[in-house]
C-alpha positions as a printed Julia matrix, in Angstrom:
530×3 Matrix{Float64}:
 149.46  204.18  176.71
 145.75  203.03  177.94
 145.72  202.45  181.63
 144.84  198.62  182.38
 142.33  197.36  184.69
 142.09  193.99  186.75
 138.33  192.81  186.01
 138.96  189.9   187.9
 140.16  191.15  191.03
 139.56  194.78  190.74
 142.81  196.35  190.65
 143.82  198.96  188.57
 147.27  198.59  186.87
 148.6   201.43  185.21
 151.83  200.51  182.77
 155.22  201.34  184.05
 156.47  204.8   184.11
 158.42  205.59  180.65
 161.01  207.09  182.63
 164.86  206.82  184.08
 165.4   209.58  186.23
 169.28  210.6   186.79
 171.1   208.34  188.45
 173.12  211.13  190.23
 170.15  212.66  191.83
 167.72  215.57  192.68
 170.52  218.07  193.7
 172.51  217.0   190.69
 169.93  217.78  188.23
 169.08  221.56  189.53
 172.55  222.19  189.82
 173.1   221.28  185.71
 169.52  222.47  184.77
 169.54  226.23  186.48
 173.27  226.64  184.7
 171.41  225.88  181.12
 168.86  228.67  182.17
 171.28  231.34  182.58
 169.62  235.04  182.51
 166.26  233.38  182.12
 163.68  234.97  185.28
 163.9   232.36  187.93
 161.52  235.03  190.64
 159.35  237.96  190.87
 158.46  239.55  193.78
 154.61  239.84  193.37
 154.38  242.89  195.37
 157.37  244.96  193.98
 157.99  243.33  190.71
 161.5   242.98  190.99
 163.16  239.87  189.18
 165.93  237.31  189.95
 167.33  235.57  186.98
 168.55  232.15  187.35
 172.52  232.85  187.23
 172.1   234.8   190.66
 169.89  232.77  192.08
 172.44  229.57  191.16
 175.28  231.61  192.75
 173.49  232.27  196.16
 172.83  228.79  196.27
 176.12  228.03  195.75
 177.09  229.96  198.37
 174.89  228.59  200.45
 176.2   225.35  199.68
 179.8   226.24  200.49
 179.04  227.96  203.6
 177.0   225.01  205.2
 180.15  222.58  204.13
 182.42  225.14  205.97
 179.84  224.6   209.0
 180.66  220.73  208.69
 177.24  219.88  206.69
 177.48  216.32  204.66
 175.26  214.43  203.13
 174.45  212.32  205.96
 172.99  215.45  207.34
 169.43  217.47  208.22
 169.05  220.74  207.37
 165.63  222.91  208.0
 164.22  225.96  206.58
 161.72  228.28  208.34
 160.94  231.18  206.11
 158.01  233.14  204.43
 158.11  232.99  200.56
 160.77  235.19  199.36
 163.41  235.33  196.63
 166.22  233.55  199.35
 163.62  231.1   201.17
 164.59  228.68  198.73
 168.41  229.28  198.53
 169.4   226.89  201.75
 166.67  224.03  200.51
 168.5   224.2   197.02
 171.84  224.6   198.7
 171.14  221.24  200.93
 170.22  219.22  198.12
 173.36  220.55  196.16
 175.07  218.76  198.83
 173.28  215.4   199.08
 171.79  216.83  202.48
 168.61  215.79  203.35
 166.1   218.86  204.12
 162.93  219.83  205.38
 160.88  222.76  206.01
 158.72  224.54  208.72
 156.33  227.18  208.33
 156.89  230.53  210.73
 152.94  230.93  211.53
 153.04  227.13  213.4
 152.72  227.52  216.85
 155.4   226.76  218.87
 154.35  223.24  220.74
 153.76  222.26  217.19
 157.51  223.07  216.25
 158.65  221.47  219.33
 157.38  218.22  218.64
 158.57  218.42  214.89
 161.89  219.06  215.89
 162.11  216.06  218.54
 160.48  214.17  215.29
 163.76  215.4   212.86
 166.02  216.84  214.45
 168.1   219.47  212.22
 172.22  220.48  212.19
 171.19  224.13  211.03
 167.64  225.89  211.05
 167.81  228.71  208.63
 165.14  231.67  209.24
 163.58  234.44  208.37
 164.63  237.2   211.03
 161.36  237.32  212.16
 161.31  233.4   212.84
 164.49  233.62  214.75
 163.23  234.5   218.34
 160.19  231.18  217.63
 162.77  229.19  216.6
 165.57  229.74  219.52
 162.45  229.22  221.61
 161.62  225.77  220.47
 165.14  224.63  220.74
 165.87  225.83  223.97
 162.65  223.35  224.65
 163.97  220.27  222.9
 167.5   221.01  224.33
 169.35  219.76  221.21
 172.35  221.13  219.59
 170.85  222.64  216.43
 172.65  225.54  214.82
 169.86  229.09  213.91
 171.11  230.94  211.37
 169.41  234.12  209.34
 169.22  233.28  205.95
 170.53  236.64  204.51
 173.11  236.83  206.58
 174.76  234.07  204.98
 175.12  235.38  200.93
 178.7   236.43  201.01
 180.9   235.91  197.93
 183.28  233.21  198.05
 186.39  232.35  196.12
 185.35  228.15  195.61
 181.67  229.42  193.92
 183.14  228.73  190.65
 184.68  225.52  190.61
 181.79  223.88  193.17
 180.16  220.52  192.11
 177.54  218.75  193.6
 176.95  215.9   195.41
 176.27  212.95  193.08
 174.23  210.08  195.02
 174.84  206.69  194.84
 171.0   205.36  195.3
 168.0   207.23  194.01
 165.89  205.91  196.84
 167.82  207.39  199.13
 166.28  210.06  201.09
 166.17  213.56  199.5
 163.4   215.57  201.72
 161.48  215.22  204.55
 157.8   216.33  204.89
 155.64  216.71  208.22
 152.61  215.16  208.03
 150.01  213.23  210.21
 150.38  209.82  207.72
 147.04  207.84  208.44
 146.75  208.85  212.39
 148.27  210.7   214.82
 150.71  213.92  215.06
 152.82  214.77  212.27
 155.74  212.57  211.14
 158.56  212.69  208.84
 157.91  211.11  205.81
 160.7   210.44  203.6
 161.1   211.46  199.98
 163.73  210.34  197.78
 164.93  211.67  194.55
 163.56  208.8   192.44
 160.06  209.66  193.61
 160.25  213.61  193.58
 161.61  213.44  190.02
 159.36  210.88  188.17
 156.39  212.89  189.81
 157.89  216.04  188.17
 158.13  214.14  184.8
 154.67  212.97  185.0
 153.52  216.75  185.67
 155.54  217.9   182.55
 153.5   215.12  180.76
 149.82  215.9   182.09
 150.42  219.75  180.26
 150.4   221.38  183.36
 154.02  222.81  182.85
 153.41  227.06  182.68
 155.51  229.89  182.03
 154.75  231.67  185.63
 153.46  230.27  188.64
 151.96  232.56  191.21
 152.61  230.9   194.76
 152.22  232.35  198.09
 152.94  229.1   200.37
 156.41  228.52  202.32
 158.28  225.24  201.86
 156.9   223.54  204.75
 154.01  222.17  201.66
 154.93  219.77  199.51
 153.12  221.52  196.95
 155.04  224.95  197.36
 158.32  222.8   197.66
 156.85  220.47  194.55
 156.65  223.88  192.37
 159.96  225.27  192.93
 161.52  222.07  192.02
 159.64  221.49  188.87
 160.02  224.98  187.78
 163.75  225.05  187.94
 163.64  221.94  186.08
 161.96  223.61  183.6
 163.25  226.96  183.67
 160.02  228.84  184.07
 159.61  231.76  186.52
 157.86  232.02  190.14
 155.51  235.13  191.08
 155.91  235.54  194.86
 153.71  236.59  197.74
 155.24  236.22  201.23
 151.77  234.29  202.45
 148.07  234.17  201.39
 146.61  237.58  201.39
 143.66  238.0   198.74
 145.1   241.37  197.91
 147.95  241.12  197.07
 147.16  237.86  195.47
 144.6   239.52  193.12
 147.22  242.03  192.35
 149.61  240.25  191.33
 147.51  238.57  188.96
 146.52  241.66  187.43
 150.09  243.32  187.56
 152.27  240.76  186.49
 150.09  238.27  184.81
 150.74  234.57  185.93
 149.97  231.82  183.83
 149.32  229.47  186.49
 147.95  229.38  190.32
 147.8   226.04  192.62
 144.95  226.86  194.9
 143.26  224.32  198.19
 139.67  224.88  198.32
 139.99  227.58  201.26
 142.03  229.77  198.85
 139.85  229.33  196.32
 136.67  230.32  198.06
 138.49  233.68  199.76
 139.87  234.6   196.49
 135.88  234.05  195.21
 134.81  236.64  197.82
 137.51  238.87  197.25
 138.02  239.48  193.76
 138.41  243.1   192.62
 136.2   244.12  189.75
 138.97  245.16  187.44
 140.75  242.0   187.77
 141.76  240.64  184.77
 142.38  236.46  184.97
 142.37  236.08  181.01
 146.3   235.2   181.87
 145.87  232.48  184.44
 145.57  229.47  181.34
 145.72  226.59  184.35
 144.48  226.28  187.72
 145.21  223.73  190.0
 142.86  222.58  192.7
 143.37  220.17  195.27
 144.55  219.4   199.08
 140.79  218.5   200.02
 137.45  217.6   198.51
 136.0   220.55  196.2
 132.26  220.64  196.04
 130.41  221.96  193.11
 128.73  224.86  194.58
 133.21  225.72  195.18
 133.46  224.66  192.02
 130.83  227.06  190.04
 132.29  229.92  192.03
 136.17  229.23  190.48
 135.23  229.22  186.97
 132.94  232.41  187.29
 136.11  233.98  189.23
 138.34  232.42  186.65
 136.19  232.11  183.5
 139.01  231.58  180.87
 141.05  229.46  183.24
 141.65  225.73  182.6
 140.33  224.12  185.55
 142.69  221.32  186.51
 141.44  219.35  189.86
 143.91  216.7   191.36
 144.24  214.9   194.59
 147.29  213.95  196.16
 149.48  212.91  199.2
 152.65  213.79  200.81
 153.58  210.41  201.12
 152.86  209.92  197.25
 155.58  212.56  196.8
 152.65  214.32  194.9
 149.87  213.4   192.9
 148.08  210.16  193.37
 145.38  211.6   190.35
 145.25  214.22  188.29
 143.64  214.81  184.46
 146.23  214.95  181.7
 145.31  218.51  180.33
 146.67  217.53  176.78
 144.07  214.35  176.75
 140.63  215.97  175.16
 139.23  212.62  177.0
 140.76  214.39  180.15
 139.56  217.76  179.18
 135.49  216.56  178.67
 136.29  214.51  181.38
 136.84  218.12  183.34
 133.95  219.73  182.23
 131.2   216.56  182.41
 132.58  215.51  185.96
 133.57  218.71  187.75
 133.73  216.94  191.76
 136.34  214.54  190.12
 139.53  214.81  191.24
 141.19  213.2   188.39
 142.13  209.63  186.6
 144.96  207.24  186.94
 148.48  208.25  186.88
 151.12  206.3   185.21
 153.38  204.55  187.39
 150.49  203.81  190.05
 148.31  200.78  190.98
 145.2   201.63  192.58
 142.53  199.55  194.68
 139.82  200.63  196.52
 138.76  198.48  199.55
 135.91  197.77  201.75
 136.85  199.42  205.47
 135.82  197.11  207.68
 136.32  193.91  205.5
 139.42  195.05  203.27
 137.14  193.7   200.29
 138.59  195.09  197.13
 135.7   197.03  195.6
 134.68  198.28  192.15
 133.7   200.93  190.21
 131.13  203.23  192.39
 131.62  201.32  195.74
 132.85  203.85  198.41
 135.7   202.63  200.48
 139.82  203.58  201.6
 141.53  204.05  198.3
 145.57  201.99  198.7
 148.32  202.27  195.87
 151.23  200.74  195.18
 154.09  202.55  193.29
 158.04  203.47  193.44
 157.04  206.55  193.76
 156.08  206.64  197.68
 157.73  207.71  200.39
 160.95  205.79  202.05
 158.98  205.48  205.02
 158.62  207.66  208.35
 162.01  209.07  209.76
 163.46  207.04  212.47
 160.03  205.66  212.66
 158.3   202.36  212.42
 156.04  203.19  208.71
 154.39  199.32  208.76
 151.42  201.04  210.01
 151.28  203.02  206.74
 151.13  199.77  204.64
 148.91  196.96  204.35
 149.89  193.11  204.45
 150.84  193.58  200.39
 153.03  196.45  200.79
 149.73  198.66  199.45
 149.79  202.51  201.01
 147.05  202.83  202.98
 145.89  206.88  202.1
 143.07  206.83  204.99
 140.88  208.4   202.41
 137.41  207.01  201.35
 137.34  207.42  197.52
 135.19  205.65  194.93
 135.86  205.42  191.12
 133.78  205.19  187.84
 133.74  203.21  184.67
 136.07  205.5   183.29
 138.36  205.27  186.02
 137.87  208.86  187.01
 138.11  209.07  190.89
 135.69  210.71  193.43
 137.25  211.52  197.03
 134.24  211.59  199.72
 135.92  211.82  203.04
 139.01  211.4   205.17
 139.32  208.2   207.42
 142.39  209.65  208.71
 142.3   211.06  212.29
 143.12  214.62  211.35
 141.42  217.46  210.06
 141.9   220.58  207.71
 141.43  224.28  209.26
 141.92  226.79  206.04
 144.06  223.33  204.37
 146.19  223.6   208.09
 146.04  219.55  209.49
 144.73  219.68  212.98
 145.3   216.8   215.02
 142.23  216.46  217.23
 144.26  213.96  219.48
 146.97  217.64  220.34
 143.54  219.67  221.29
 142.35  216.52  223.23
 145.6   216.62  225.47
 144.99  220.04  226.1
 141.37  219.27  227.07
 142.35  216.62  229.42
 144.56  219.53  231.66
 141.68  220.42  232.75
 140.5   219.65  235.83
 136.9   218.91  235.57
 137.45  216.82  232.69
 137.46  213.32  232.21
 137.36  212.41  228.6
 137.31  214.2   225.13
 137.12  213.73  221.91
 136.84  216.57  219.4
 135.56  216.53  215.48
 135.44  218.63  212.5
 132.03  219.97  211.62
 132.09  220.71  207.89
 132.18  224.71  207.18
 132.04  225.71  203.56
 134.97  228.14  203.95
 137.51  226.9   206.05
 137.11  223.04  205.58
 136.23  222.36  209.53
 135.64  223.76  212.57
 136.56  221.55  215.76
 133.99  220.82  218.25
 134.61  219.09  221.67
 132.5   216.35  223.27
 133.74  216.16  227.03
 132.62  214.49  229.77
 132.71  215.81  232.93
 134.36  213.72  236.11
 131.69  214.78  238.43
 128.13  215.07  236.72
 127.24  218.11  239.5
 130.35  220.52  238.35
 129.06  224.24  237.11
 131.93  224.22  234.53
 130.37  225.74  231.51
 131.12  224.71  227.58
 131.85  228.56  227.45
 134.71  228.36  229.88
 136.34  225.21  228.61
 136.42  226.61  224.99
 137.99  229.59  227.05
 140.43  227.02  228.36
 141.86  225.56  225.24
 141.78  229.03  223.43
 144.61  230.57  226.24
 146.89  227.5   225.01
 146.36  226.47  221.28
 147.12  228.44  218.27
 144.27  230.03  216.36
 143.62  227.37  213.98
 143.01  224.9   217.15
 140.23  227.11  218.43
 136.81  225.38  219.39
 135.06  227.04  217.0
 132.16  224.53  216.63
 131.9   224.69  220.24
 131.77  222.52  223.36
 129.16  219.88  223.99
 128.86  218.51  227.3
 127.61  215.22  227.17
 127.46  211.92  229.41
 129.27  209.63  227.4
 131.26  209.09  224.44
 129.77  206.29  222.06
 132.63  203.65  221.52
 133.12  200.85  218.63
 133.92  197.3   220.17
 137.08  197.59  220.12
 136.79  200.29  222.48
 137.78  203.1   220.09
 135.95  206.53  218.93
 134.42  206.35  215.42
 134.92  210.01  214.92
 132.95  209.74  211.31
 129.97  208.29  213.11
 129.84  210.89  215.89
 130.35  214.04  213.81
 127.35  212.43  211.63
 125.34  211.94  214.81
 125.84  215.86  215.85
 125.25  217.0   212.39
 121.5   214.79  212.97
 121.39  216.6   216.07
 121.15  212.74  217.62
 124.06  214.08  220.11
């Protein structure tokens, strides 16, 4: 069906999704769908090439399953995941939604004030980790001082005599809350945002549709990404097989490809441009038939670089948010509209989706704008999240019960859309979020400081690099900007460093309203006008 478009007032209406998903429910559906696959290949390790077929990975889920109902686990529960990608990293997030649970994920390389205030944001029954993770994790909930169970994933996968009569939960609402994402929403620190089943699986019905669906997906990212988390889902659904790294390393990536010959990669445009720079000169990437590209705005000089590292590949660009419960835009790779559209607008990140409504609106005004006027792109769809856990979400809406993404966008006359910039708060370090307002606290420790704000400068490899405007409480003090980048570096992870430095300056500019325009001022310091 042909997407429709309000001329009058500028909205674009896409038809309703063609769609029912099952009424029983995420954890339902992978529990029936992995025992069709059978002996198929569920995993290979990328770096050993050893395979899991899907009736052993079903029966460690299982399992799983029983063990955390032994443990008390219901539905009404949380259950967390902090892991590197392995064959058993997704065995407890399959096992929770087996059992109704809701879960979420954290990634073992977050430092461990971040994890803190995650955990005081969801608070879990059971963490299960990685060994490695276990000493971070006991850490962080010593800190929080909540009763939160850590357990090591493999030492867990113990036959049991129930395995072959289990059955999974069956839910009785398909809005109801299946998984939980951390993200920063439209400002702020990260939240919880709430995914339920409806949205996760009409998402993965409109991938199947768009022609993205591949035999073997090459993915390197832990669960704590709801694009690493989207994958696994929609490749169980589909029975196709998952090429595993335990985390990005362009290496091992690049071997991979060449040893066990993925058909597909999912790539943010900081993987993309290391891979570029890396790439061996026997590689061979005449396997790889579709790569995905998305997470933040690809420019074309990125752009050129993929296809001459990839030159066989199908490019496939999208845009999406976590709060979307995937894709907000994406081209349908078995349109050949979609496909020209791919090759004659290569900074597009894609066209309307089915089940969305899309308007793009004047910031300051909240005028709703046309085709090839910039401004905050809101949607409206089933699809979106439940809201923000134990959290008040209205912020995330507008008066009409329109998403606000915080991301200026503009469309064309073929409804193919352009993203420019994120209004949102946050910025991306190597596709990392970094809230600015978490470095800012740690600025204002210190005790020559009166006021900060930091920004992203733009870097072509890894997205931003945060710079610091501070002024000083006495205008005579001999602190240096050396010494206060010094200062936040001995208490912030590496991907909070000050890397574009410390400017000391005598004010701050202010809207107003009294509030930073952190757009304006990064433009200002790029003009060298600060």
């Amino acid at each position: 069906m042909t997407p429709l478009s309000g001329s009058i007032d500028n909205i674009i209406r896409t038809p309703d999704l063609d769609y029912t998903p099952d009424p029983k429910g995420l954890g339902y559906v992978l529990h029936q769908r992995m025992k069709s696959f059978g002996d198929k290949i569920a995993q290979i390790d990328g770096i050993t090439g050893k395979k899991d077929t899907y009736d052993f990975l079903l029966q460690r889920c299982i399992r799983m399953a029983i063990k955390m109902r032994s443990l008390g686990v219901t539905h009404e529960d949380i259950i967390c995941t902090c892991c590197l990608n392995h064959f058993d990293s997704c065995v407890p997030y399959i096992a929770a939604l087996f059992l109704g649970t809701k879960v979420c994920a954290l990634d073992p390389s977050l430092g461990e004030q971040d994890i803190v205030h995650l955990l005081q944001q969801v608070t879990p029954k059971i963490i299960f980790v990685d060994s490695d993770a276990e000493e971070l994790i006991h850490k962080t909930i010593n800190k929080i001082q909540k009763d939160v169970k850590v357990i090591v994933v493999l030492n867990v996968l113990q036959p049991n005599a129930e395995e072959h009569c289990f059955q999974p939960y069956e839910t009785n609402d398909v809005f109801d809350t299946a998984i939980i994402f951390f993200s920063s929403g439209t400002t702020g620190l990260p939240k919880g945002i709430c995914i339920h089943h409806y949205g996760m699986l009409s998402q993965i019905h409109n991938y199947f549709n768009s022609g993205c669906c591949s035999d073997a997906y090459l993915t390197f990212t832990s669960l704590y990404w709801v694009t690493s988390a989207f994958v696994v889902l929609a490749t169980i659904l589909r029975g196709n097989a998952r090429i595993l790294i335990p985390k990005f390393n362009p290496e091992l990536v690049w071997n991979a490809i060449t040893k066990f010959k993925p058909t597909s990669l999912n790539l943010v445009p900081f993987h993309c441009v290391i891979m570029c720079r890396n790439k061996p000169k026997n590689a061979d990437t005449s396997s790889v038939t579709h790569l995905g590209v998305g997470g933040s705005v690809l420019v074309q000089s990125q752009m050129l670089d993929i296809q001459e590292a990839f030159p066989t590949s199908q490019l496939f660009p999208a845009y999406g948010q976590t709060e979307m419960s995937f894709a907000v835009t994406f081209f349908n790779v078995n349109s050949e509209r979609d496909r020209e559209f791919i090759k004659s607008k290569p900074t597009s990140s894609g066209t309307v989706v089915p089940g969305i409504w899309y308007k793009v609106v004047d910031v300051d005004t909240e005028e709703i704008l046309g085709p090839n006027e910039p401004g905050e792109l809101r949607v409206k769809t089933k699809f979106c999240m439940k809201g923000y856990y134990n959290m008040d979400s209205s912020c995330a809406f507008d008066s009409d019960g329109w998403l606000k993404t915080g991301d200026l966008v503009y469309y064309d006359e073929d409804k193919c859309f352009y993203v420019l910039d994120r209004l949102k708060d946050f910025f991306k370090f190597q596709s990392w979020h970094v809230p600015p307002a978490f470095v800012e606290n740690i600025l204002m420790q210190h005790p020559e400081i009166a006021t900060a704000l930091v920004i992203g400068l733009p870097n072509d490899v890894d997205g931003n690099h945060l710079m610091a405007l501070v002024v000083l409480k006495n205008a005579k003090s001999k602190v240096t900007p050396k010494e206060i980048e010094e200062f936040v570096e001995k208490r912030v992870d590496d991907r909070k460093r000050l890397r574009g430095g410390v400017r000391i300056v005598a004010h701050i500019p202010l809207s107003a309203t009294g509030k930073a325009k952190r757009r304006e001022i990064r433009d200002s310091v790029l003009r060298g006008e600060l």
